Tab-separated table of C-alpha atoms and ligand atoms in Angstrom:
chain	number	residue	atom	x	y	z
A	287	MET	CA	85.889	-10.535	7.787
A	288	THR	CA	89.348	-11.228	6.905
A	289	PRO	CA	89.709	-10.837	2.901
A	290	SER	CA	90.899	-14.137	1.131
A	291	PRO	CA	93.884	-13.974	-0.822
A	292	ASP	CA	93.672	-14.449	-4.728
A	293	ARG	CA	94.673	-17.737	-6.340
A	294	SER	CA	97.935	-16.543	-7.372
A	295	GLN	CA	98.985	-14.796	-3.817
A	296	LEU	CA	97.864	-18.358	-2.355
A	297	LEU	CA	99.974	-20.156	-4.778
A	298	ASP	CA	102.848	-18.179	-4.102
A	299	ARG	CA	102.657	-18.466	-0.250
A	300	PHE	CA	101.833	-22.386	-0.685
A	301	HIS	CA	105.435	-22.630	-2.426
A	302	THR	CA	107.194	-20.466	0.041
A	303	ILE	CA	105.804	-22.552	2.844
A	304	VAL	CA	106.715	-25.900	1.437
A	305	ASN	CA	110.265	-24.950	0.777
A	306	GLY	CA	110.311	-22.863	3.901
A	307	PRO	CA	112.075	-25.466	6.316
A	308	ALA	CA	115.170	-25.620	4.050
A	309	LEU	CA	115.316	-22.051	3.619
A	310	PHE	CA	114.800	-21.443	7.273
A	311	ASN	CA	117.890	-23.633	8.205
A	312	ALA	CA	119.930	-21.896	5.416
A	313	LEU	CA	119.227	-18.260	7.100
A	314	VAL	CA	120.047	-19.956	10.270
A	315	ALA	CA	123.362	-21.427	8.904
A	316	GLY	CA	124.186	-18.083	7.149
A	317	ALA	CA	123.515	-16.219	10.593
A	318	GLU	CA	125.685	-18.851	12.658
A	319	LEU	CA	128.421	-18.330	9.941
A	320	GLY	CA	128.506	-14.555	10.186
A	321	LEU	CA	127.395	-14.202	6.831
A	322	PHE	CA	124.950	-11.225	6.971
A	323	GLU	CA	127.283	-9.473	9.469
A	324	HIS	CA	130.026	-9.903	6.870
A	325	LEU	CA	128.162	-8.611	3.845
A	326	SER	CA	127.001	-5.734	6.143
A	327	ARG	CA	130.828	-4.916	6.780
A	328	HIS	CA	132.158	-5.727	3.295
A	329	PRO	CA	129.180	-5.152	0.845
A	330	GLN	CA	130.042	-6.794	-2.377
A	331	ALA	CA	132.369	-9.413	-0.882
A	332	GLU	CA	133.326	-11.827	-3.331
A	333	PHE	CA	132.867	-15.650	-3.068
A	334	LYS	CA	136.442	-16.308	-2.316
A	335	GLN	CA	136.543	-13.828	0.584
A	336	LEU	CA	133.160	-15.541	1.786
A	337	CYS	CA	134.913	-18.877	1.591
A	338	GLU	CA	137.640	-17.759	3.737
A	339	THR	CA	135.689	-15.460	6.337
A	340	THR	CA	132.879	-18.669	6.878
A	341	GLY	CA	135.470	-21.683	6.350
A	342	VAL	CA	132.895	-23.457	4.200
A	343	PRO	CA	134.424	-25.433	1.335
A	344	ALA	CA	133.599	-23.694	-1.883
A	345	HIS	CA	130.824	-26.157	-3.183
A	346	GLN	CA	128.867	-26.008	-0.019
A	347	LEU	CA	129.028	-22.275	0.231
A	348	ARG	CA	127.792	-22.209	-3.327
A	349	VAL	CA	124.839	-24.016	-2.534
A	350	LEU	CA	124.406	-22.042	0.738
A	351	LEU	CA	124.751	-18.687	-1.343
A	352	PHE	CA	122.121	-20.118	-3.895
A	353	ALA	CA	119.537	-20.901	-1.095
A	354	LEU	CA	120.073	-17.290	0.316
A	355	CYS	CA	119.896	-15.757	-3.367
A	356	SER	CA	116.583	-17.742	-3.727
A	357	THR	CA	114.992	-15.957	-0.652
A	358	GLY	CA	115.735	-12.631	-2.060
A	359	LEU	CA	117.426	-11.785	1.376
A	360	VAL	CA	120.988	-11.748	-0.284
A	361	ARG	CA	121.736	-10.827	-4.106
A	362	ARG	CA	124.366	-11.347	-6.383
A	363	GLU	CA	125.748	-8.232	-7.654
A	364	GLY	CA	128.410	-8.492	-10.468
A	365	GLU	CA	131.292	-10.604	-8.796
A	366	GLY	CA	130.052	-10.044	-5.330
A	367	TYR	CA	127.168	-10.467	-3.071
A	368	VAL	CA	125.139	-7.815	-0.816
A	369	ASN	CA	122.774	-8.098	1.807
A	370	SER	CA	119.148	-7.050	0.884
A	371	ASP	CA	117.763	-4.172	3.129
A	372	VAL	CA	115.893	-6.384	5.265
A	373	ALA	CA	118.945	-8.947	5.797
A	374	GLU	CA	120.906	-5.584	6.756
A	375	GLU	CA	118.032	-4.761	9.211
A	376	LEU	CA	117.159	-8.193	10.636
A	377	LEU	CA	120.248	-10.630	10.146
A	378	ALA	CA	123.112	-8.586	10.549
A	379	PRO	CA	122.929	-6.958	13.604
A	380	GLN	CA	124.406	-8.823	16.968
A	381	GLY	CA	122.991	-7.824	20.382
A	382	GLU	CA	120.534	-8.999	22.869
A	383	ASP	CA	117.596	-8.569	20.389
A	384	SER	CA	119.265	-10.286	17.529
A	385	TRP	CA	116.928	-12.315	15.257
A	386	ARG	CA	120.071	-14.667	15.055
A	387	ASP	CA	119.084	-15.869	18.622
A	388	ILE	CA	115.244	-16.071	17.898
A	389	LEU	CA	115.994	-18.219	14.756
A	390	VAL	CA	118.625	-20.488	16.518
A	391	GLY	CA	115.895	-21.065	19.334
A	392	TRP	CA	113.044	-21.692	16.744
A	393	GLN	CA	115.645	-24.337	15.150
A	394	ARG	CA	116.782	-26.245	18.162
A	395	VAL	CA	113.495	-26.234	20.395
A	396	TYR	CA	110.380	-25.531	18.240
A	397	TYR	CA	110.975	-27.123	14.835
A	398	PRO	CA	112.256	-30.520	15.999
A	399	ALA	CA	109.059	-30.892	18.064
A	400	PHE	CA	106.961	-29.778	15.213
A	401	ALA	CA	107.937	-33.308	13.260
A	402	ARG	CA	105.514	-35.025	15.808
A	403	MET	CA	102.763	-32.601	15.343
A	404	THR	CA	100.069	-35.235	13.708
A	405	GLU	CA	100.753	-37.440	16.779
A	406	ALA	CA	100.645	-34.588	19.685
A	407	LEU	CA	97.507	-33.154	18.291
A	408	LYS	CA	95.642	-36.308	18.023
A	409	ALA	CA	96.961	-37.600	21.215
A	410	GLY	CA	95.630	-34.138	22.623
A	411	THR	CA	98.682	-33.865	24.770
A	412	ASN	CA	102.257	-32.443	24.484
A	413	THR	CA	103.835	-35.796	23.405
A	414	ALA	CA	107.135	-33.985	22.121
A	415	LEU	CA	108.045	-33.594	25.589
A	416	ASP	CA	109.337	-37.057	25.559
A	417	ASP	CA	112.326	-36.033	23.886
A	418	TYR	CA	113.651	-34.251	27.017
A	419	PRO	CA	114.711	-35.599	30.079
A	420	GLY	CA	112.320	-35.580	33.411
A	421	THR	CA	108.870	-36.461	34.467
A	422	GLU	CA	107.268	-32.936	34.861
A	423	PRO	CA	104.308	-32.139	32.740
A	424	THR	CA	105.569	-29.104	30.919
A	425	PHE	CA	108.807	-27.960	29.005
A	426	TYR	CA	109.325	-24.988	30.984
A	427	GLN	CA	109.709	-27.247	34.209
A	428	ARG	CA	111.795	-29.841	32.385
A	429	LEU	CA	114.357	-27.459	31.197
A	430	ALA	CA	115.768	-27.330	34.414
A	431	HIS	CA	117.296	-30.633	33.446
A	432	SER	CA	118.861	-29.310	30.248
A	433	PRO	CA	120.811	-26.389	31.073
A	434	ASP	CA	122.157	-25.862	27.591
A	435	VAL	CA	118.848	-26.077	26.031
A	436	GLU	CA	117.434	-23.693	28.737
A	437	SER	CA	119.924	-21.073	27.782
A	438	VAL	CA	119.263	-21.275	24.193
A	439	PHE	CA	115.558	-21.219	24.961
A	440	HIS	CA	115.799	-18.097	26.931
A	441	ALA	CA	118.063	-16.211	24.711
A	442	ALA	CA	115.462	-16.675	21.959
A	443	MET	CA	112.676	-15.421	24.112
A	444	THR	CA	114.881	-12.551	25.722
A	445	ALA	CA	115.427	-11.543	22.018
A	446	PHE	CA	111.674	-11.850	21.035
A	447	THR	CA	110.738	-10.264	24.131
A	448	LEU	CA	112.841	-7.278	23.202
A	449	ARG	CA	111.558	-7.073	19.940
A	450	SER	CA	107.907	-7.006	21.151
A	451	LEU	CA	108.494	-4.809	24.187
A	452	PRO	CA	107.733	-1.335	22.490
A	453	GLY	CA	104.002	-2.055	22.300
A	454	LEU	CA	104.164	-2.624	26.224
A	455	LEU	CA	106.528	0.486	26.939
A	456	ASP	CA	104.378	2.794	24.628
A	457	HIS	CA	100.832	1.939	26.318
A	458	LEU	CA	101.761	0.917	30.002
A	459	ASP	CA	102.122	3.880	32.495
A	460	LEU	CA	103.624	3.007	35.589
A	461	SER	CA	104.073	6.580	36.910
A	462	GLN	CA	101.979	6.202	40.030
A	463	THR	CA	102.712	2.562	40.470
A	464	ARG	CA	104.743	1.496	43.844
A	465	HIS	CA	105.356	-2.341	43.232
A	466	LEU	CA	104.338	-4.333	39.952
A	467	LEU	CA	104.341	-8.048	40.201
A	468	ASP	CA	105.779	-9.705	36.675
A	469	VAL	CA	103.870	-13.075	36.701
A	470	GLY	CA	106.110	-15.677	34.555
A	471	GLY	CA	108.589	-12.866	34.064
A	472	GLY	CA	111.238	-15.175	32.626
A	473	ASP	CA	115.005	-13.906	32.880
A	474	GLY	CA	113.461	-10.630	33.904
A	475	THR	CA	113.975	-8.653	30.526
A	476	THR	CA	110.699	-6.868	30.737
A	477	SER	CA	111.034	-5.782	34.392
A	478	LYS	CA	114.358	-4.677	33.624
A	479	ARG	CA	113.067	-2.623	30.878
A	480	LEU	CA	110.462	-1.111	33.004
A	481	ALA	CA	112.413	-0.639	35.917
A	482	GLU	CA	114.808	1.561	33.670
A	483	LYS	CA	111.509	3.791	32.584
A	484	TYR	CA	109.953	4.133	35.762
A	485	PRO	CA	112.845	4.945	38.521
A	486	GLY	CA	110.009	5.187	41.119
A	487	CYS	CA	108.548	1.432	41.118
A	488	ARG	CA	109.908	-1.742	42.521
A	489	PHE	CA	109.340	-4.924	40.613
A	490	THR	CA	109.071	-8.594	41.452
A	491	VAL	CA	109.475	-11.430	38.961
A	492	PHE	CA	107.858	-14.693	39.583
A	493	ASP	CA	109.256	-17.715	37.828
A	494	THR	CA	110.213	-21.218	38.459
A	495	PRO	CA	113.692	-21.821	40.460
A	496	SER	CA	116.131	-22.410	37.588
A	497	VAL	CA	114.795	-19.520	35.479
A	498	ALA	CA	114.767	-17.067	38.663
A	499	GLU	CA	118.606	-18.219	38.684
A	500	LEU	CA	118.979	-17.088	35.373
A	501	ALA	CA	117.046	-14.000	35.883
A	502	ASP	CA	119.647	-13.436	39.061
A	503	ARG	CA	122.682	-13.750	36.677
A	504	ALA	CA	121.212	-11.196	33.953
A	505	MET	CA	120.393	-8.491	36.413
A	506	PRO	CA	122.387	-5.531	36.556
A	507	THR	CA	123.581	-4.533	40.174
A	508	SER	CA	122.237	-0.862	39.760
A	509	LEU	CA	118.688	-2.467	39.530
A	510	GLY	CA	119.161	-5.144	42.028
A	511	GLU	CA	117.756	-3.026	44.818
A	512	ARG	CA	114.341	-2.456	42.757
A	513	VAL	CA	113.998	-5.879	40.925
A	514	ALA	CA	113.226	-8.686	43.433
A	515	LEU	CA	113.003	-12.497	42.040
A	516	CYS	CA	110.407	-14.451	43.599
A	517	PRO	CA	111.135	-18.402	42.679
A	518	GLY	CA	108.266	-20.689	42.931
A	519	ASP	CA	105.348	-22.369	41.178
A	520	LEU	CA	102.677	-20.053	39.905
A	521	PHE	CA	99.731	-22.822	40.776
A	522	THR	CA	101.059	-23.777	43.998
A	523	ASP	CA	103.032	-21.001	45.902
A	524	PRO	CA	101.607	-17.816	46.999
A	525	PHE	CA	102.010	-14.458	45.287
A	526	PRO	CA	103.385	-11.496	47.155
A	527	GLN	CA	100.721	-9.445	48.663
A	528	ASP	CA	101.936	-5.690	48.782
A	529	VAL	CA	101.541	-4.874	45.029
A	530	ASP	CA	99.542	-2.563	43.162
A	531	ARG	CA	99.806	-3.850	39.441
A	532	VAL	CA	100.258	-7.576	38.357
A	533	LEU	CA	101.570	-7.935	35.008
A	534	PHE	CA	101.272	-11.139	32.831
A	535	SER	CA	103.536	-10.725	29.824
A	536	HIS	CA	103.738	-13.850	27.263
A	537	CYS	CA	102.576	-16.013	30.189
A	538	LEU	CA	98.511	-16.641	30.106
A	539	GLU	CA	98.652	-17.880	26.539
A	540	VAL	CA	100.716	-21.139	27.404
A	541	PHE	CA	97.838	-22.093	29.936
A	542	SER	CA	94.294	-23.653	29.409
A	543	PRO	CA	91.265	-21.305	30.265
A	544	GLU	CA	90.583	-23.245	33.509
A	545	GLN	CA	94.374	-22.304	34.579
A	546	ILE	CA	93.850	-18.802	33.271
A	547	GLY	CA	90.505	-18.432	35.152
A	548	PHE	CA	92.688	-19.372	38.465
A	549	LEU	CA	95.509	-17.184	37.812
A	550	MET	CA	93.240	-14.370	37.280
A	551	GLY	CA	91.495	-14.979	40.542
A	552	LYS	CA	94.746	-15.434	42.266
A	553	ALA	CA	96.098	-12.134	40.948
A	554	PHE	CA	92.870	-10.329	42.181
A	555	ASP	CA	93.316	-11.720	45.406
A	556	ALA	CA	96.698	-10.279	45.685
A	557	LEU	CA	95.725	-6.673	44.373
A	558	PRO	CA	94.493	-4.040	46.825
A	559	PRO	CA	91.206	-2.405	45.602
A	560	GLY	CA	91.912	0.030	42.708
A	561	GLY	CA	94.786	-2.058	41.708
A	562	GLN	CA	95.331	-3.186	38.144
A	563	ILE	CA	95.931	-6.262	36.049
A	564	HIS	CA	97.619	-6.027	32.577
A	565	LEU	CA	97.909	-8.911	29.931
A	566	TYR	CA	100.455	-8.527	27.362
A	567	GLY	CA	101.054	-10.982	24.657
A	568	PHE	CA	99.975	-12.547	21.820
A	569	THR	CA	96.255	-12.579	20.358
A	570	ALA	CA	94.600	-14.055	17.468
A	571	THR	CA	92.038	-11.991	15.777
A	572	ASP	CA	88.325	-12.612	16.720
A	573	ASP	CA	87.719	-14.859	13.587
A	574	GLU	CA	90.917	-16.810	14.126
A	575	GLN	CA	91.770	-16.967	10.530
A	576	THR	CA	95.153	-15.084	10.083
A	577	GLY	CA	98.196	-14.470	12.510
A	578	MET	CA	101.186	-16.478	11.717
A	579	TYR	CA	103.289	-15.473	14.831
A	580	GLY	CA	100.430	-16.622	16.954
A	581	ALA	CA	99.655	-19.959	15.075
A	582	ARG	CA	103.258	-21.195	15.247
A	583	LEU	CA	103.119	-20.201	19.035
A	584	SER	CA	100.013	-22.014	19.456
A	585	LEU	CA	101.067	-24.927	17.878
A	586	TYR	CA	104.489	-25.097	19.879
A	587	LEU	CA	102.389	-24.758	23.001
A	588	ASN	CA	100.271	-27.781	22.533
A	589	VAL	CA	103.045	-30.104	20.789
A	590	LEU	CA	105.775	-29.421	23.280
A	591	ALA	CA	105.478	-26.698	25.702
A	592	THR	CA	102.193	-27.331	27.857
A	593	GLY	CA	99.991	-29.086	25.832
A	594	SER	CA	97.372	-26.482	26.257
A	595	GLY	CA	96.861	-22.793	25.437
A	596	MET	CA	97.163	-20.692	22.422
A	597	SER	CA	97.068	-17.209	21.129
A	598	TYR	CA	93.719	-16.536	22.341
A	599	PRO	CA	91.667	-13.741	20.702
A	600	ALA	CA	91.564	-10.591	23.399
A	601	ALA	CA	87.791	-11.046	23.660
A	602	ASP	CA	88.580	-14.294	25.631
A	603	TYR	CA	90.310	-12.383	28.276
A	604	GLU	CA	88.207	-9.635	28.510
A	605	GLN	CA	85.434	-12.217	29.344
A	606	GLN	CA	87.511	-13.926	31.605
A	607	LEU	CA	88.767	-10.892	33.541
A	608	ALA	CA	85.249	-9.645	33.945
A	609	GLN	CA	84.155	-13.345	35.291
A	610	ALA	CA	87.233	-12.798	37.905
A	611	GLY	CA	85.714	-9.529	39.277
A	612	PHE	CA	87.870	-6.811	37.130
A	613	THR	CA	85.833	-3.779	35.975
A	614	GLY	CA	86.910	-1.065	33.489
A	615	VAL	CA	88.290	-4.083	31.018
A	616	HIS	CA	89.852	-2.633	28.009
A	617	SER	CA	92.234	-3.602	25.223
A	618	VAL	CA	94.719	-1.860	23.047
A	619	THR	CA	94.998	-4.038	20.101
A	620	GLY	CA	96.965	-4.158	16.770
A	621	LEU	CA	100.370	-3.744	18.621
A	622	PRO	CA	103.696	-5.193	16.969
A	623	TYR	CA	103.617	-8.981	16.426
A	624	GLU	CA	100.001	-9.698	16.783
A	625	HIS	CA	100.351	-8.470	20.365
A	626	THR	CA	97.443	-6.793	22.524
A	627	LEU	CA	97.577	-5.223	25.970
A	628	THR	CA	94.532	-5.866	27.959
A	629	THR	CA	93.784	-4.060	31.618
A	630	GLY	CA	91.441	-4.449	34.392
A	631	VAL	CA	90.783	-2.782	37.702
A	632	LYS	CA	89.951	-4.481	41.182
A	633	PRO	CA	86.858	-2.641	42.175
A	634	GLY	CA	86.031	-1.386	45.612
A	635	GLU	CA	88.814	2.055	45.878
B	221	SAM	C1	106.560	-17.621	27.448
B	221	SAM	S1	107.713	-17.442	28.927
B	221	SAM	C2	107.455	-15.414	29.078
B	221	SAM	C3	108.586	-14.796	29.786
B	221	SAM	C4	108.570	-13.344	29.907
B	221	SAM	N1	107.404	-12.853	30.686
B	221	SAM	C5	108.906	-12.896	28.632
B	221	SAM	O1	107.765	-12.139	27.977
B	221	SAM	O2	109.688	-13.164	28.008
B	221	SAM	C6	106.548	-18.128	30.153
B	221	SAM	C7	107.243	-18.058	31.371
B	221	SAM	O3	106.498	-18.720	32.329
B	221	SAM	C8	107.300	-19.519	33.383
B	221	SAM	N2	106.156	-20.471	33.954
B	221	SAM	C9	105.679	-21.494	33.411
B	221	SAM	N3	104.920	-22.421	34.206
B	221	SAM	C10	105.207	-21.840	35.364
B	221	SAM	C11	105.133	-22.233	36.531
B	221	SAM	N4	103.990	-23.512	36.801
B	221	SAM	N5	105.462	-21.629	37.779
B	221	SAM	C12	106.243	-20.417	37.473
B	221	SAM	N6	106.594	-20.247	36.339
B	221	SAM	C13	106.119	-20.876	35.160
B	221	SAM	C14	108.067	-20.157	32.451
B	221	SAM	O4	109.534	-20.537	33.060
B	221	SAM	C15	108.501	-18.894	31.628
B	221	SAM	O5	109.604	-18.135	31.915
C-alpha cells in the first residue's frame, strides 16, 4: 500500500499544482532565454546584466525573475541572482539530453492538448488530434504533415529517452546477441547507444517512414553499417525475420491491451526458439496510485497521441507475455523515471 501524504504535504502539493502551469512556462521562458545557462557561467549576475543578455525589458524581466525565485530554482543573493543546485544540474546544461528540449516539447505538444482533457476523456477518444492536419487516427501518423512539430517532438523524446536510458543499458545484456529489432525505435537514439556498447550486434529500427527519415539523418556514418532502418507500419507491415531479440522501448504503453497482445504475438512469430523479448518503459505501481510521470504520459496518450494506452503496471505486461507464449517472464522494477524492464523467452530451444 502506498502511504497517503499528511494534510500539510497535500496542501503544499495542491498549491504547487494549481500554480504549476504558469511556473512551468516561466521555466521554459528562462531556459529559452538562456538565463540558467548565463547564471551558470556568471553566478551572482546582476539584474542589469541579465536584461542585456536576455534582451527582455526591465519590468518583464523583473516579473520573470519573481516567478523563477518563487519556485526556489533561482535565488536572489545580494544584488545578484544564482542558480539553485537543481537548476544548475537540470536547466543550465545544453546538449542532446537537455531538459530544455523536453520542456519545450511538453509546452508545444502536451500541454495545449490538455486544455481539451475533459472533452477527450468523456468522448473516449483523442479529440485533441483535431488541432493537427491530416486524417490519420494517431498523433504519430499525423506528425508527418507538420515537420516543425515533428522535430520539436522528437527532440523532446530523444532528450527524455537519453535521460531514462541508463536503466536499460545497466540491465540489458546483449553480449551474446546477433541482431536486435527495436520496434517503434523513433529516431534511433536507443539503438545508437546500444550499438556503441555492443559492437558485435546489429540493430534494426522499425518506425513510420517519416520518423525513419529523421533516424537516417541522426545516424552517424560510423554506425550506419550496423544500425538499419525499416520504415513501415507496426500493424500492417511484417517484422524482419532474422532477429534474435525484439525490444519495445517506450512503445507498448501507447497502445491498447488488444494491440499490445497483437504486437507481442508478432514478436513471438519473428523470434527463433530461445529468442528474447524486452519491454522497457513507464510502468504504474500495482495499485495505480502514484507515479507523476506515468500519469502525465497516460493522459497525453488518451487526449492526443492514440486515444488509448497508459503507463500499465508491469504485472499486466507479464500476464500478456505469458499469454503470448513467452516463458521465464520477469521484470526489473524501480528503474529511473518509473521505468521497468520486462523480459520473456520464446521456448523450444
Ligand atoms: C513514444 S515513441 C518511442 C520512441 C523510442 N522507442 C524512444 O524510446 O525514444 C513511440 C514510437 O512508436 C512509433 N509508432 C507509433 N505507431 C506506429 C505505427 N503504427 N507504426 C510504426 N511506428 C509507430 C512512433 O512513430 C514513435 O516513434
